[in-house]
Short mmCIF file of C-alpha atoms in Angstrom, two decimals:
data_model
loop_
_atom_site.label_atom_id
_atom_site.label_comp_id
_atom_site.label_asym_id
_atom_site.label_seq_id
_atom_site.Cartn_x
_atom_site.Cartn_y
_atom_site.Cartn_z
CA MET V 34 76.66 86.80 78.89
CA ARG V 35 79.82 88.73 80.00
CA ARG V 36 82.61 87.43 81.88
CA LEU V 37 85.22 89.01 84.58
CA HIS V 38 88.37 86.82 85.07
CA TYR V 39 90.15 88.30 88.31
CA LEU V 40 93.69 87.21 88.05
CA SER V 41 95.63 87.73 91.86
CA VAL V 42 98.45 85.30 90.65
CA PRO V 43 102.38 86.03 90.24
CA PRO V 44 103.64 87.28 86.99
CA LYS V 45 104.90 83.90 86.35
CA ALA V 46 101.49 81.92 86.85
CA ALA V 47 99.71 84.34 84.88
CA ARG V 48 100.76 82.83 81.46
CA ASP V 49 99.28 79.63 82.28
CA VAL V 50 95.65 80.99 83.70
CA ILE V 51 95.73 83.15 80.21
CA THR V 52 96.32 80.10 78.50
CA MET V 53 93.64 77.91 80.49
CA LEU V 54 91.00 81.00 79.44
CA ARG V 55 91.87 81.07 75.92
CA ASP V 56 92.01 76.97 75.69
CA ALA V 57 88.66 76.88 77.50
CA ASN V 58 87.01 79.49 74.95
CA LEU V 59 86.02 81.82 77.97
CA VAL V 60 87.75 85.05 76.20
CA GLU V 61 85.12 86.58 74.12
CA ARG V 62 82.82 88.74 75.85
CA SER V 63 85.07 88.67 78.96
CA ARG V 64 87.41 90.87 80.47
CA VAL V 65 90.58 90.30 82.73
CA VAL V 66 91.78 91.83 86.10
CA MET V 67 95.52 91.78 86.30
CA GLU V 68 96.84 91.76 89.99
CA LYS V 69 100.11 93.51 91.11
CA PRO V 70 103.43 93.35 90.34
CA PHE V 71 103.04 93.35 86.43
CA GLY V 72 105.97 91.85 85.45
CA THR V 73 109.15 92.09 87.43
CA ASN V 74 111.19 94.45 84.94
CA LEU V 75 111.06 95.92 81.48
CA GLU V 76 111.54 92.65 79.94
CA SER V 77 109.43 90.80 81.70
CA ALA V 78 106.37 93.37 81.88
CA VAL V 79 106.98 93.82 77.64
CA ALA V 80 106.87 90.01 76.99
CA LEU V 81 103.85 89.49 79.72
CA ASN V 82 102.15 92.36 77.76
CA ASP V 83 102.96 90.76 74.37
CA PHE V 84 101.73 87.42 75.26
CA LEU V 85 98.36 88.89 76.79
CA HIS V 86 97.57 90.58 73.53
CA GLU V 87 97.70 87.57 71.85
CA THR V 88 94.54 86.66 73.51
CA PHE V 89 93.05 89.71 74.83
CA ASP V 90 92.52 93.22 73.35
CA GLU V 91 94.19 95.84 75.45
CA SER V 92 90.54 96.99 75.93
CA GLN V 93 89.72 93.76 78.01
CA ILE V 94 92.97 94.18 80.23
CA PHE V 95 92.63 95.71 83.73
CA ARG V 96 96.08 96.22 85.42
CA ILE V 97 94.13 96.92 89.20
CA ASP V 98 95.74 99.53 91.72
CA HIS V 99 93.55 99.56 94.74
CA PHE V 100 95.33 102.96 95.86
CA LEU V 101 93.56 104.40 92.84
CA GLY V 102 90.03 103.07 93.82
CA LYS V 103 90.16 105.30 97.03
CA GLU V 104 88.19 107.86 97.59
CA ALA V 105 91.35 109.83 99.16
CA ALA V 106 93.06 109.24 95.75
CA GLN V 107 90.09 110.29 93.24
CA ASN V 108 89.69 113.23 95.47
CA ILE V 109 93.01 114.74 94.02
CA LEU V 110 91.61 114.87 90.94
CA ALA V 111 88.84 116.80 91.92
CA PHE V 112 90.68 119.11 94.15
CA ARG V 113 93.05 119.71 91.61
CA PHE V 114 90.75 120.54 88.28
CA ALA V 115 87.35 121.73 89.96
CA ASN V 116 88.68 124.50 91.91
CA GLY V 117 90.72 127.69 90.82
CA LEU V 118 92.41 128.15 94.09
CA PHE V 119 95.24 125.94 93.85
CA GLU V 120 95.57 125.05 90.13
CA PRO V 121 97.32 127.94 89.45
CA ILE V 122 99.97 127.08 91.88
CA TRP V 123 100.24 123.35 91.07
CA ASN V 124 103.86 123.96 89.66
CA ARG V 125 107.49 124.81 90.05
CA ASN V 126 107.25 128.18 90.72
CA PHE V 127 105.22 127.68 93.58
CA ILE V 128 105.91 124.26 95.03
CA ASP V 129 109.08 123.24 96.65
CA HIS V 130 109.03 119.15 97.15
CA ILE V 131 106.50 116.78 97.12
CA GLN V 132 106.08 113.46 99.24
CA ILE V 133 104.45 110.29 98.97
CA TYR V 134 104.64 108.25 102.59
CA ILE V 135 103.12 105.21 102.95
CA PRO V 136 104.87 103.01 105.88
CA GLU V 137 103.16 100.04 107.23
CA THR V 138 103.30 98.67 110.60
CA LEU V 139 103.10 95.15 109.40
CA GLY V 140 105.46 92.67 108.93
CA LEU V 141 105.33 90.26 105.42
CA ASP V 142 101.42 89.95 104.86
CA GLN V 143 102.40 87.85 101.52
CA PRO V 144 104.52 84.69 101.31
CA ALA V 145 108.17 84.88 102.18
CA ASN V 146 108.74 83.39 98.52
CA PHE V 147 106.94 85.97 96.87
CA TYR V 148 108.07 88.81 98.69
CA GLU V 149 111.76 87.88 98.40
CA SER V 150 111.37 87.92 94.47
CA THR V 151 109.76 91.55 94.46
CA GLY V 152 110.69 93.58 97.82
CA ALA V 153 109.24 96.93 98.70
CA TYR V 154 110.25 98.74 95.18
CA LYS V 155 108.64 96.29 92.75
CA ASP V 156 105.76 95.35 95.44
CA MET V 157 105.12 98.74 96.45
CA VAL V 158 106.47 101.98 94.46
CA VAL V 159 106.12 100.65 90.79
CA THR V 160 102.26 99.22 91.59
CA HIS V 161 101.17 101.99 93.91
CA LEU V 162 103.43 104.98 94.45
CA PHE V 163 104.44 105.90 91.01
CA GLN V 164 100.81 105.41 90.04
CA VAL V 165 99.65 107.79 93.00
CA MET V 166 102.22 110.36 91.65
CA ALA V 167 100.80 110.37 88.09
CA PHE V 168 97.48 111.73 89.75
CA VAL V 169 99.24 114.49 91.60
CA VAL V 170 101.64 116.03 88.99
CA MET V 171 99.54 115.08 85.87
CA ASP V 172 98.12 117.90 83.50
CA PRO V 173 94.79 118.71 83.03
CA PRO V 174 93.38 115.98 80.85
CA THR V 175 91.14 117.16 77.98
CA ALA V 176 88.16 115.37 79.48
CA LEU V 177 87.05 113.33 82.43
CA GLU V 178 87.07 109.96 80.50
CA PRO V 179 89.31 107.01 80.40
CA TYR V 180 91.63 107.65 77.25
CA ALA V 181 92.26 111.29 78.40
CA ILE V 182 93.06 110.42 81.84
CA SER V 183 95.25 107.33 80.99
CA GLU V 184 97.21 109.61 78.25
CA GLU V 185 98.60 112.17 80.82
CA LYS V 186 99.60 109.89 83.20
CA ASN V 187 101.33 108.23 80.46
CA LYS V 188 102.87 111.72 79.39
CA VAL V 189 104.10 111.64 83.34
CA PHE V 190 105.94 108.66 83.19
CA ARG V 191 107.41 109.39 79.62
CA SER V 192 108.21 112.27 81.38
CA MET V 193 110.12 110.79 84.30
CA LEU V 194 113.80 110.80 84.51
CA PRO V 195 115.17 107.39 85.21
CA VAL V 196 115.81 106.62 88.84
CA LYS V 197 119.48 106.76 89.76
CA CYS V 198 121.05 104.60 92.61
CA ALA V 199 122.47 107.45 94.17
CA ASP V 200 118.90 108.75 95.02
CA VAL V 201 117.47 105.57 96.34
CA VAL V 202 117.93 104.35 99.72
CA ARG V 203 117.18 100.51 100.26
CA GLY V 204 116.46 99.00 103.91
CA GLN V 205 115.78 95.75 105.36
CA TYR V 206 114.19 95.63 109.16
CA ASN V 207 116.24 93.82 111.56
CA GLY V 208 115.16 89.97 111.53
CA TYR V 209 113.68 90.07 108.26
CA ARG V 210 116.24 87.33 107.48
CA GLY V 211 115.21 85.01 110.14
CA GLU V 212 111.64 84.84 108.89
CA PRO V 213 110.79 81.68 107.52
CA GLY V 214 111.23 81.14 103.88
CA VAL V 215 113.87 84.27 103.98
CA ALA V 216 117.62 83.27 102.82
CA SER V 217 119.84 84.14 105.27
CA ASP V 218 121.87 86.47 103.07
CA SER V 219 119.13 88.14 101.64
CA ASP V 220 119.50 91.73 100.19
CA THR V 221 115.66 92.19 99.52
CA GLU V 222 114.28 95.50 100.86
CA THR V 223 112.13 96.02 103.24
CA PHE V 224 112.17 99.79 103.14
CA ILE V 225 112.89 101.96 100.44
CA ALA V 226 112.97 105.97 99.96
CA LEU V 227 113.84 107.60 96.47
CA LYS V 228 113.92 110.84 94.84
CA VAL V 229 112.53 111.01 91.57
CA GLY V 230 112.37 113.87 89.00
CA ILE V 231 109.80 114.96 86.12
CA ASP V 232 111.15 116.17 83.51
CA ASN V 233 108.60 118.88 81.80
CA TRP V 234 107.92 122.44 82.21
CA ARG V 235 105.21 122.07 85.10
CA TRP V 236 108.07 120.09 87.42
CA ALA V 237 111.70 120.84 86.28
CA GLY V 238 113.91 120.69 89.20
CA VAL V 239 111.09 119.81 91.82
CA PRO V 240 111.64 116.73 94.02
CA ILE V 241 109.43 114.14 94.46
CA TYR V 242 110.10 111.78 97.66
CA LEU V 243 108.56 108.50 97.94
CA ARG V 244 108.97 106.49 100.88
CA THR V 245 107.47 103.02 102.11
CA GLY V 246 108.66 100.34 104.24
CA LYS V 247 107.28 97.39 106.46
CA LYS V 248 107.66 97.29 110.46
CA MET V 249 107.50 101.01 110.42
CA ALA V 250 106.56 103.51 113.48
CA GLU V 251 103.38 104.06 112.25
CA GLY V 252 100.93 103.23 109.40
CA ILE V 253 100.09 106.10 107.37
CA ARG V 254 99.19 106.76 103.65
CA ILE V 255 100.36 110.31 103.03
CA ILE V 256 100.90 112.84 99.85
CA SER V 257 102.50 116.04 100.72
CA ILE V 258 103.00 119.16 98.76
CA ALA V 259 105.19 121.74 100.62
CA PHE V 260 105.17 125.03 99.27
CA LYS V 261 107.88 127.68 98.80
CA GLU V 262 108.67 129.98 101.54
CA ALA V 263 108.32 133.50 101.56
CA PRO V 264 111.08 135.03 99.27
CA ARG V 265 112.20 137.19 102.59
CA SER V 266 110.74 137.35 105.86
CA MET V 267 109.76 140.68 107.93
CA PHE V 268 109.28 138.77 110.95
CA PRO V 269 112.02 139.22 113.80
CA PRO V 270 114.21 136.65 114.98
CA GLY V 271 112.21 134.30 117.82
CA SER V 272 109.02 134.48 116.47
CA GLY V 273 108.38 131.00 115.27
CA VAL V 274 108.79 131.68 111.25
CA GLY V 275 110.20 128.87 109.37
CA THR V 276 110.99 126.75 112.50
CA GLN V 277 108.21 124.33 111.85
CA GLY V 278 108.41 123.52 108.40
CA PRO V 279 106.92 124.64 105.12
CA ASP V 280 103.37 125.32 104.35
CA GLN V 281 101.77 122.07 103.23
CA LEU V 282 98.63 120.68 101.77
CA THR V 283 98.47 116.71 102.87
CA PHE V 284 95.75 113.96 101.47
CA ASP V 285 95.49 111.26 103.85
CA LEU V 286 94.82 108.25 102.12
CA ALA V 287 93.59 105.96 104.98
CA ASP V 288 90.12 105.11 104.85
CA ASN V 289 89.07 108.13 107.00
CA SER V 290 90.26 110.34 104.19
CA LYS V 291 91.29 113.80 105.04
CA VAL V 292 92.63 117.00 103.25
CA SER V 293 94.47 119.32 105.48
CA LEU V 294 96.28 122.92 104.95
CA SER V 295 99.49 124.26 106.88
CA PHE V 296 100.26 127.06 107.24
CA TYR V 297 102.07 130.12 110.00
CA GLY V 298 99.53 131.92 111.93
CA LYS V 299 99.71 134.45 115.08
CA ARG V 300 99.63 133.04 118.11
CA PRO V 301 97.03 134.81 120.50
CA GLY V 302 98.83 137.31 123.15
CA PRO V 303 101.07 139.98 123.06
CA GLY V 304 103.84 140.24 120.72
CA MET V 305 104.19 138.55 117.20
CA LYS V 306 104.72 134.79 118.00
CA LEU V 307 104.10 132.42 115.36
CA ASP V 308 102.37 129.06 115.23
CA LYS V 309 101.69 126.33 112.73
CA MET V 310 98.14 125.92 112.39
CA SER V 311 95.51 123.72 110.31
CA MET V 312 92.60 123.55 108.33
CA GLN V 313 91.18 120.06 107.59
CA PHE V 314 88.20 118.45 106.02
CA SER V 315 87.32 114.95 106.56
CA SER V 316 85.14 112.84 103.93
CA ARG V 317 83.63 110.90 107.16
CA GLU V 318 81.80 114.22 107.99
CA ILE V 319 79.64 114.76 104.76
CA ASP V 320 76.34 113.62 104.46
CA THR V 321 76.96 110.78 101.53
CA ALA V 322 79.98 109.28 103.71
CA ASP V 323 77.90 105.98 103.91
CA GLN V 324 78.20 105.86 99.97
CA THR V 325 82.12 105.02 100.09
CA LEU V 326 82.84 102.35 98.06
CA GLU V 327 85.57 100.18 99.26
CA ALA V 328 88.91 100.41 96.57
CA TYR V 329 88.60 96.94 94.95
CA GLU V 330 84.28 97.46 95.11
CA ARG V 331 84.90 100.58 92.94
CA LEU V 332 87.38 99.04 90.72
CA ILE V 333 85.82 95.54 89.94
CA LEU V 334 82.46 97.97 89.37
CA ASP V 335 84.72 100.09 87.01
CA ALA V 336 85.98 96.69 85.42
CA MET V 337 82.56 95.45 84.92
CA ARG V 338 81.56 98.74 83.09
CA SER V 339 84.62 98.95 80.59
CA ASP V 340 85.62 102.13 82.40
CA HIS V 341 89.77 102.58 82.25
CA THR V 342 89.94 105.68 84.14
CA LEU V 343 91.64 103.97 87.35
CA PHE V 344 93.64 101.11 85.71
CA THR V 345 97.59 101.13 84.47
CA THR V 346 98.06 101.02 80.47
CA ALA V 347 100.53 98.72 78.83
CA GLU V 348 102.56 101.53 77.83
CA GLY V 349 102.41 103.00 81.49
CA ILE V 350 103.79 100.24 83.30
CA GLU V 351 106.53 99.56 80.52
CA SER V 352 107.45 103.07 81.02
CA LEU V 353 108.03 102.73 84.70
CA TRP V 354 110.17 99.49 83.98
CA GLU V 355 112.27 101.49 81.71
CA ARG V 356 113.23 104.14 84.27
CA SER V 357 113.67 101.70 86.96
CA GLN V 358 116.32 100.05 84.88
CA GLU V 359 119.47 101.23 86.54
CA LEU V 360 118.27 100.33 89.99
CA LEU V 361 116.90 96.80 89.44
CA SER V 362 120.42 95.96 87.50
CA ASP V 363 122.82 97.46 90.51
CA PRO V 364 120.86 98.42 93.38
CA PRO V 365 122.47 99.91 96.60
CA ALA V 366 122.92 97.82 99.31
CA VAL V 367 120.19 97.48 102.07
CA LYS V 368 121.13 99.03 105.36
CA VAL V 369 119.63 97.72 108.52
CA TYR V 370 116.80 99.71 110.62
CA PRO V 371 115.14 98.54 113.78
CA PRO V 372 111.13 97.51 113.90
CA GLY V 373 108.95 100.44 115.07
CA SER V 374 111.54 103.03 113.53
CA TRP V 375 111.28 105.54 110.57
CA GLY V 376 113.70 103.54 108.49
CA PRO V 377 117.33 103.80 108.14
CA ASN V 378 118.58 106.99 108.96
CA ALA V 379 120.76 107.25 105.54
CA ILE V 380 117.59 108.79 103.96
CA HIS V 381 118.72 112.20 105.24
CA GLN V 382 121.58 111.83 102.15
CA LEU V 383 118.93 112.36 100.30
CA ILE V 384 117.48 115.40 101.74
CA ALA V 385 117.94 117.86 104.66
CA PRO V 386 116.28 116.00 107.65
CA ASN V 387 113.79 119.09 107.56
CA ALA V 388 112.22 118.38 104.58
CA TRP V 389 111.39 114.93 105.37
CA ARG V 390 109.22 116.35 108.38
CA LEU V 391 105.49 115.77 107.86
CA PRO V 392 102.53 117.37 109.21
CA PHE V 393 101.84 117.10 113.25
CA GLY V 394 105.35 115.76 113.81
CA ARG V 395 105.07 112.56 111.65
CA GLY V 396 107.95 110.94 110.12
#
């Protein structure tokens, strides 16, 4: 008989559960699924990995991230590597910047004592946004199999520049300190925006902007690829070119996942007036939409099959914590933002306001 142990417990409690499984002789022919966050810094992640490996082999460990179980996230791999249209321009020569934007309208959806020890960066960025980022920027794997994909993701994490405090804005929604269980002087961030870079030939110099937060104006899950504008415009002033931001390819990671491409086109009528237009595809519109698996359904099934494609390796998670050390050691102070907003205005310190603009007026 094979067993699958699912651990939805804080990192501190994981040791006791693993010890219990070992003492109860429940390790052989079993696999263990580890929920986020996996550690809270480099030291704790290394210690937890070492402790796990005393009992379980790495092939038995599945560090789960439900974002990677979504059809839309996996569609990034199909979109990039099954088509000759976009992969040739998927690099620093044609892409201006990348955004991964996951605001939430909800407040605390976990106990306050848990969130107080994590905050938005540990809870969302390391465990979700960086993982999705790896799918977006990784090089083509040698095969569509777990080891090859994991290795390309790990190359991304090894190439990622350390997160600099000057490139981070932390926010806290007004009223958070009044939540039950939250300290009156809490410095825990409920919003974070940061700029990171990948130091390799494909992405050198291309900024990647990550944003997430609670009690925001809208709940969306978007990956936006902004393409460089034409080097010279032949269109006259007032034509509308450049007024609505760059051309963007957008992946919507919501359950009704969509892919859209926005670009300038001529407005019908006399003269040369241009508007932003878009082409969209929704997975709900295809005949097999009813076969879509919920993210956890897919990931638990993959763990049962011993398929590590959508899971994080020990090396990968340690690389991310290593590159986060400066931010975790001396984070910038939080800036208060009103609930129902898009976060602190200080995000414009990282990039010009127009570049934050997402398709269809969002953000």
